[in-house]
Coordinates of N, CA, C and O in Angstrom, one line a residue:
M1 N -152.4 -30.2 70.8 CA -152.5 -30.1 72.0 C -151.1 -30.4 73.5 O -152.5 -31.5 73.1
I2 N -150.7 -29.8 74.0 CA -150.4 -29.9 74.7 C -150.6 -30.5 76.8 O -151.2 -29.6 76.1
Q3 N -150.8 -30.9 77.0 CA -151.6 -30.8 78.7 C -150.6 -31.2 79.2 O -148.8 -32.8 78.9
T4 N -150.0 -32.0 81.0 CA -149.7 -32.2 82.4 C -149.9 -33.5 81.5 O -150.2 -34.4 81.0
E5 N -148.0 -34.5 81.4 CA -148.1 -35.9 82.2 C -147.8 -36.0 79.4 O -147.8 -37.1 79.6
S6 N -147.7 -35.0 78.9 CA -147.4 -35.1 77.6 C -145.6 -35.1 77.0 O -144.8 -34.6 78.1
R7 N -146.1 -36.0 75.8 CA -144.2 -36.5 76.0 C -143.5 -36.1 74.7 O -145.0 -36.0 73.7
L8 N -143.0 -35.3 74.5 CA -142.7 -34.6 73.4 C -140.7 -35.1 73.3 O -140.1 -35.1 73.9
S9 N -141.1 -34.5 71.8 CA -139.6 -34.6 71.6 C -139.0 -32.9 71.6 O -139.4 -31.7 71.6
V10 N -137.3 -33.8 71.6 CA -136.5 -32.6 71.5 C -135.9 -31.9 70.0 O -135.1 -32.7 69.9
A11 N -136.4 -30.5 70.0 CA -135.7 -30.0 68.7 C -134.5 -29.4 68.3 O -134.5 -28.7 67.4
D12 N -132.6 -29.9 69.0 CA -132.5 -29.4 69.1 C -131.4 -30.0 69.6 O -131.7 -31.0 70.0
N13 N -129.7 -29.3 69.6 CA -128.8 -30.2 70.0 C -128.3 -30.5 71.6 O -127.2 -30.7 71.3
S14 N -129.7 -30.1 72.6 CA -129.0 -30.1 73.5 C -129.0 -31.2 74.2 O -128.6 -32.2 75.4
W15 N -128.9 -32.7 73.5 CA -128.2 -34.1 74.1 C -129.6 -35.1 74.5 O -129.4 -36.3 74.7
A16 N -130.7 -33.7 74.5 CA -131.6 -35.2 75.2 C -133.0 -35.1 74.6 O -133.0 -34.6 73.2
K17 N -133.7 -36.6 74.5 CA -134.7 -36.6 73.1 C -135.8 -36.4 73.3 O -136.1 -36.7 72.1
E18 N -135.4 -37.0 74.4 CA -137.7 -37.0 74.7 C -138.0 -35.8 76.3 O -137.0 -37.1 77.3
V19 N -138.5 -35.5 76.1 CA -139.2 -34.4 77.4 C -140.5 -34.8 78.0 O -141.3 -35.0 77.5
L20 N -141.0 -35.0 79.6 CA -142.7 -34.7 80.2 C -142.7 -33.7 80.0 O -141.7 -33.0 80.9
C21 N -143.7 -33.1 80.3 CA -144.4 -31.8 80.1 C -145.0 -31.9 82.0 O -146.0 -32.8 82.2
I22 N -145.1 -31.0 82.8 CA -145.2 -31.2 84.0 C -145.9 -30.1 84.5 O -147.3 -30.1 85.0
K23 N -146.2 -29.1 83.5 CA -146.8 -27.6 83.8 C -146.8 -27.0 82.5 O -145.8 -26.8 82.0
V24 N -148.4 -26.0 82.4 CA -148.2 -25.5 81.1 C -148.3 -24.1 81.8 O -149.0 -23.0 82.7
L25 N -147.5 -23.0 81.5 CA -146.6 -21.7 81.9 C -148.3 -21.2 81.7 O -148.8 -20.7 80.5
W26 N -148.3 -19.4 82.3 CA -149.4 -18.0 82.1 C -150.6 -18.8 82.2 O -151.3 -18.4 81.2
G27 N -151.0 -19.1 83.7 CA -151.7 -19.5 83.8 C -152.1 -20.8 84.6 O -151.9 -21.4 84.6
S28 N -153.1 -19.5 85.8 CA -153.5 -20.4 86.8 C -154.0 -22.0 87.0 O -153.5 -23.3 87.1
H29 N -154.7 -21.9 86.2 CA -156.0 -23.3 85.3 C -155.7 -23.0 84.5 O -156.3 -24.8 83.5
R30 N -154.3 -23.6 83.6 CA -155.0 -23.5 81.8 C -154.5 -25.2 82.2 O -153.3 -25.2 82.0
R31 N -155.1 -25.7 81.3 CA -154.6 -26.6 80.5 C -153.8 -27.4 79.0 O -153.3 -27.5 79.4
Y32 N -154.0 -26.7 78.3 CA -153.4 -27.2 76.9 C -152.1 -25.8 76.5 O -152.1 -24.8 76.8
A33 N -151.7 -26.1 76.0 CA -150.6 -26.0 74.8 C -149.8 -25.7 73.4 O -150.1 -27.1 73.4
S34 N -149.5 -25.1 73.0 CA -150.1 -24.7 71.4 C -148.6 -24.3 71.2 O -147.7 -24.5 71.9
I35 N -148.8 -24.4 69.9 CA -146.7 -23.6 69.3 C -146.6 -22.2 69.8 O -147.2 -21.5 70.0
G36 N -145.7 -22.3 70.3 CA -145.3 -21.4 71.0 C -146.2 -20.8 72.8 O -145.2 -19.5 72.8
D37 N -146.1 -21.4 73.0 CA -146.8 -21.7 74.5 C -145.2 -22.2 75.3 O -144.4 -23.4 75.0
V38 N -145.0 -21.9 76.7 CA -144.1 -22.3 77.3 C -144.6 -23.4 78.0 O -145.3 -22.4 79.0
I39 N -143.7 -24.2 78.2 CA -144.0 -25.1 79.5 C -142.4 -25.9 80.2 O -142.1 -25.2 79.7
V40 N -143.1 -25.9 81.1 CA -141.5 -25.9 82.4 C -141.9 -28.0 82.2 O -142.7 -28.8 82.1
C41 N -140.5 -28.7 81.7 CA -141.1 -30.3 81.9 C -139.8 -30.5 82.1 O -138.8 -30.2 82.5
T42 N -139.0 -32.7 82.2 CA -138.6 -32.8 83.2 C -138.1 -34.1 82.4 O -138.9 -34.5 80.7
V43 N -136.4 -34.0 81.5 CA -136.1 -35.0 81.3 C -135.7 -36.6 80.6 O -135.7 -36.3 82.4
K44 N -136.2 -37.1 80.6 CA -136.9 -38.5 80.2 C -136.2 -39.5 79.5 O -135.4 -40.5 80.3
K45 N -135.2 -39.3 78.6 CA -134.3 -39.7 77.9 C -133.4 -38.4 77.3 O -133.8 -37.8 76.6
A46 N -132.2 -38.5 77.6 CA -131.1 -38.3 77.5 C -130.0 -39.1 77.1 O -129.2 -40.2 77.5
D47 N -129.1 -38.9 76.1 CA -127.8 -39.0 76.3 C -126.9 -38.4 77.2 O -125.9 -37.7 77.6
P48 N -125.5 -40.1 77.9 CA -125.2 -40.3 78.5 C -124.4 -38.7 78.8 O -123.6 -38.3 80.1
N49 N -123.7 -38.5 77.6 CA -122.3 -38.0 77.2 C -122.7 -36.5 76.8 O -121.6 -35.6 76.8
G50 N -124.5 -35.6 77.3 CA -124.8 -34.9 77.2 C -124.2 -34.0 77.8 O -124.0 -34.7 79.0
Q51 N -125.4 -33.0 78.0 CA -125.2 -31.4 78.7 C -125.7 -31.9 79.4 O -126.2 -31.4 81.1
V52 N -126.7 -32.4 78.4 CA -128.1 -32.6 79.9 C -128.4 -34.3 80.2 O -128.6 -34.6 79.7
K53 N -128.7 -33.6 81.3 CA -129.0 -35.3 82.2 C -130.1 -35.8 81.9 O -131.2 -34.8 82.4
K54 N -130.3 -36.3 82.7 CA -132.0 -37.3 82.8 C -132.8 -36.8 83.7 O -131.7 -35.8 84.7
K55 N -134.3 -36.9 84.7 CA -134.5 -36.2 85.1 C -134.4 -34.6 85.5 O -134.4 -34.2 86.7
K56 N -133.4 -33.7 84.5 CA -132.9 -32.3 85.3 C -134.8 -31.5 84.7 O -135.4 -31.8 83.6
V57 N -134.7 -30.3 85.5 CA -136.4 -30.0 85.3 C -135.9 -28.8 84.2 O -135.2 -28.0 85.1
V58 N -136.2 -28.6 82.9 CA -136.2 -27.4 82.0 C -137.7 -26.5 81.5 O -137.7 -27.0 81.8
K59 N -137.4 -25.8 81.4 CA -138.3 -24.3 80.6 C -137.6 -24.8 78.7 O -136.8 -25.4 78.4
A60 N -139.2 -24.5 78.3 CA -139.2 -25.0 76.9 C -140.2 -24.9 76.2 O -141.1 -23.9 76.7
V61 N -140.5 -24.2 74.8 CA -141.1 -23.8 74.2 C -141.5 -24.3 72.9 O -140.5 -25.2 72.2
I62 N -142.7 -24.5 72.4 CA -143.8 -25.5 71.8 C -143.2 -25.2 69.9 O -143.4 -24.3 70.0
V63 N -142.6 -25.6 69.9 CA -142.4 -26.1 67.7 C -142.7 -26.4 66.8 O -143.4 -25.8 65.5
R64 N -143.5 -27.7 67.0 CA -144.5 -28.4 66.7 C -145.4 -29.0 67.4 O -145.1 -29.3 68.5
T65 N -146.5 -29.4 67.0 CA -148.1 -30.2 67.3 C -148.3 -30.8 66.4 O -148.9 -30.5 65.2
A66 N -148.7 -32.1 66.9 CA -149.6 -33.6 66.1 C -151.1 -32.3 65.7 O -152.1 -32.4 65.0
K67 N -151.6 -31.5 66.7 CA -153.0 -31.2 66.8 C -153.0 -30.0 65.3 O -151.7 -29.3 66.0
E68 N -153.7 -29.6 65.0 CA -152.8 -28.7 64.2 C -153.3 -26.9 64.0 O -154.5 -27.0 65.4
I69 N -153.4 -25.8 64.0 CA -153.9 -24.2 64.2 C -154.3 -24.3 63.0 O -153.7 -24.4 61.7
R70 N -155.2 -23.4 63.5 CA -156.1 -22.4 62.3 C -154.9 -21.1 62.2 O -154.7 -20.6 62.4
R71 N -155.0 -20.8 60.9 CA -154.2 -20.3 60.2 C -155.5 -18.2 59.7 O -156.9 -18.9 59.8
K72 N -155.1 -17.8 60.0 CA -156.0 -16.5 59.3 C -156.0 -16.5 58.1 O -157.5 -16.2 57.6
D73 N -155.8 -16.6 57.2 CA -156.4 -16.6 55.5 C -157.1 -18.5 56.1 O -157.3 -18.5 54.8
G74 N -157.3 -18.6 56.7 CA -157.9 -20.0 57.0 C -158.3 -21.3 56.8 O -158.3 -22.1 56.9
G75 N -156.2 -21.4 56.9 CA -155.6 -22.6 56.8 C -155.3 -23.6 57.9 O -154.9 -22.7 58.8
Y76 N -154.8 -24.3 57.5 CA -154.4 -25.4 58.9 C -153.2 -26.0 58.3 O -152.4 -26.7 58.1
L77 N -152.1 -25.7 59.6 CA -151.2 -26.4 60.5 C -151.4 -27.4 60.7 O -151.9 -27.2 62.2
R78 N -150.1 -28.5 60.5 CA -149.8 -29.8 61.2 C -148.8 -30.2 61.3 O -148.5 -30.6 60.4
F79 N -148.4 -31.2 61.9 CA -147.1 -31.8 61.7 C -147.7 -33.1 62.7 O -148.0 -33.5 63.1
D80 N -146.1 -34.0 62.3 CA -145.6 -34.9 62.4 C -146.2 -36.2 64.4 O -146.5 -36.5 64.2
D81 N -145.3 -35.3 64.6 CA -144.7 -35.6 66.3 C -145.0 -33.6 67.1 O -145.6 -32.0 66.9
N82 N -144.9 -34.3 67.9 CA -145.1 -32.5 69.3 C -143.5 -32.1 69.9 O -142.8 -33.6 69.3
A83 N -142.9 -31.3 69.1 CA -141.4 -31.4 70.0 C -141.9 -29.9 70.1 O -142.5 -29.2 69.7
C84 N -140.2 -29.9 71.2 CA -140.2 -28.2 71.9 C -138.8 -27.9 71.3 O -138.0 -29.0 71.3
V85 N -138.0 -26.2 72.4 CA -136.8 -26.5 72.1 C -136.5 -26.1 73.3 O -137.5 -25.3 74.0
I86 N -135.7 -26.9 74.7 CA -135.0 -25.9 75.3 C -134.4 -24.1 75.9 O -134.1 -24.3 74.4
I87 N -135.3 -24.1 76.5 CA -135.0 -21.9 76.4 C -134.1 -22.6 77.7 O -134.6 -23.3 79.4
D88 N -133.2 -21.3 77.8 CA -132.8 -19.9 78.8 C -134.0 -19.3 80.1 O -135.2 -19.0 79.3
D89 N -133.6 -18.7 81.0 CA -134.3 -18.0 81.7 C -134.8 -16.6 81.0 O -136.1 -15.9 81.3
S90 N -133.8 -16.3 80.1 CA -134.2 -15.3 78.4 C -135.2 -15.2 78.1 O -135.3 -15.0 76.4
W91 N -136.0 -16.3 77.6 CA -136.6 -16.9 76.9 C -136.0 -16.8 75.3 O -136.8 -17.4 74.3
N92 N -134.1 -17.5 75.2 CA -134.0 -17.2 74.1 C -133.3 -19.1 74.6 O -133.0 -19.7 75.5
P93 N -132.9 -19.9 73.5 CA -132.6 -21.0 72.8 C -130.9 -21.6 74.1 O -130.9 -20.6 73.6
K94 N -131.2 -22.5 74.9 CA -129.9 -23.0 75.5 C -128.8 -23.1 74.6 O -127.7 -22.9 75.0
W95 N -129.6 -24.0 73.0 CA -127.9 -24.0 72.2 C -128.8 -23.7 70.6 O -129.3 -23.0 71.2
T96 N -127.6 -24.4 70.3 CA -127.3 -23.0 68.8 C -128.0 -24.0 67.6 O -127.6 -23.2 66.9
R97 N -128.6 -25.2 67.3 CA -128.4 -25.5 66.0 C -130.0 -26.4 66.9 O -130.7 -26.7 67.8
I98 N -131.3 -26.4 65.9 CA -132.1 -26.7 65.5 C -132.6 -28.0 65.0 O -132.2 -27.1 63.5
F99 N -133.7 -28.4 65.0 CA -133.0 -29.6 63.9 C -135.6 -29.5 63.2 O -135.9 -29.2 64.1
G100 N -135.6 -30.0 62.6 CA -136.7 -29.7 61.7 C -137.2 -28.2 61.4 O -137.4 -27.6 62.2
P101 N -138.6 -28.5 60.9 CA -139.8 -27.5 60.3 C -140.1 -26.7 62.4 O -140.2 -27.5 62.8
V102 N -140.3 -25.4 61.6 CA -140.6 -24.8 62.4 C -142.3 -24.1 62.2 O -142.0 -23.6 60.9
A103 N -143.3 -23.8 63.2 CA -143.9 -22.7 63.0 C -143.7 -21.3 62.4 O -143.2 -21.0 63.5
R104 N -144.4 -20.2 61.8 CA -144.2 -19.0 61.5 C -144.9 -18.8 62.8 O -144.3 -17.1 62.9
E105 N -145.9 -19.0 63.4 CA -146.5 -18.4 64.3 C -145.2 -17.9 65.8 O -145.3 -17.2 66.7
L106 N -143.6 -18.3 65.8 CA -142.6 -17.6 66.6 C -142.8 -17.1 66.4 O -142.2 -16.6 67.5
R107 N -142.3 -16.4 64.9 CA -142.0 -14.9 65.2 C -143.1 -14.6 65.5 O -142.2 -13.0 66.1
A108 N -144.0 -14.7 65.4 CA -145.4 -13.2 65.7 C -145.1 -13.1 68.1 O -145.3 -12.4 68.4
K109 N -144.4 -14.8 68.2 CA -145.1 -14.7 69.3 C -143.2 -14.2 70.8 O -143.4 -14.4 71.3
G110 N -142.0 -14.1 69.5 CA -141.4 -13.3 69.8 C -139.7 -14.3 70.0 O -139.5 -13.5 70.8
Y111 N -140.3 -14.8 69.0 CA -139.0 -15.5 69.5 C -138.2 -15.5 68.3 O -137.9 -16.9 66.9
Q112 N -137.7 -14.9 67.4 CA -137.4 -14.9 66.3 C -135.8 -15.9 66.6 O -135.2 -15.9 65.1
K113 N -135.0 -15.5 67.5 CA -133.5 -16.8 67.3 C -134.1 -18.5 66.8 O -133.7 -18.8 66.4
I114 N -135.2 -18.8 67.1 CA -135.3 -19.6 67.1 C -135.9 -19.8 65.6 O -135.6 -20.7 64.6
V115 N -136.9 -19.5 65.2 CA -137.4 -19.0 64.0 C -136.3 -19.0 62.7 O -135.5 -19.6 62.0
S116 N -134.5 -18.3 63.9 CA -133.3 -17.7 62.4 C -133.1 -19.4 62.7 O -131.5 -19.3 60.9
L117 N -133.2 -19.7 63.8 CA -131.5 -20.8 63.5 C -132.8 -22.0 62.7 O -131.4 -23.3 62.9
A118 N -133.7 -22.4 62.4 CA -133.9 -23.2 61.9 C -134.3 -23.8 60.7 O -134.2 -22.6 60.1
P119 N -133.8 -25.1 60.4 CA -133.1 -25.0 58.8 C -135.3 -25.0 57.9 O -134.7 -24.6 56.7
E120 N -136.3 -24.8 58.2 CA -136.9 -24.1 57.8 C -138.6 -24.2 58.1 O -139.3 -24.9 59.7
V121 N -139.4 -22.7 58.1 CA -139.4 -22.4 58.2 C -141.6 -22.4 57.8 O -141.6 -21.8 56.7
L122 N -143.0 -23.1 58.0 CA -143.7 -23.2 57.7 C -144.7 -22.5 57.6 O -144.8 -22.0 58.8

């Protein structure tokens, strides 16, 4: 579960390394976000030669969480880290590669492009 002030790693090739969650979207008093939810972030660590610079405010979709999520079949899925992918205003990923596994629940939430770019879907 991601909330305000949570730090996440970036799982795409945007040269941003770490982001800080500013706001969880889709609800006026919404506190937590999980896999497939959109958050507003600020870039905290970035490569100086990259396209995304430090202090830039971006939107991102969460692709991995350390907090487990329950599936319909009764199983649980948990990752080692919290990670997100930076998206544009039309909810598509801004860059062309995604690193690490992503959850299958992203397909049901309408992020087919992220699922197709990911090397592994769990």
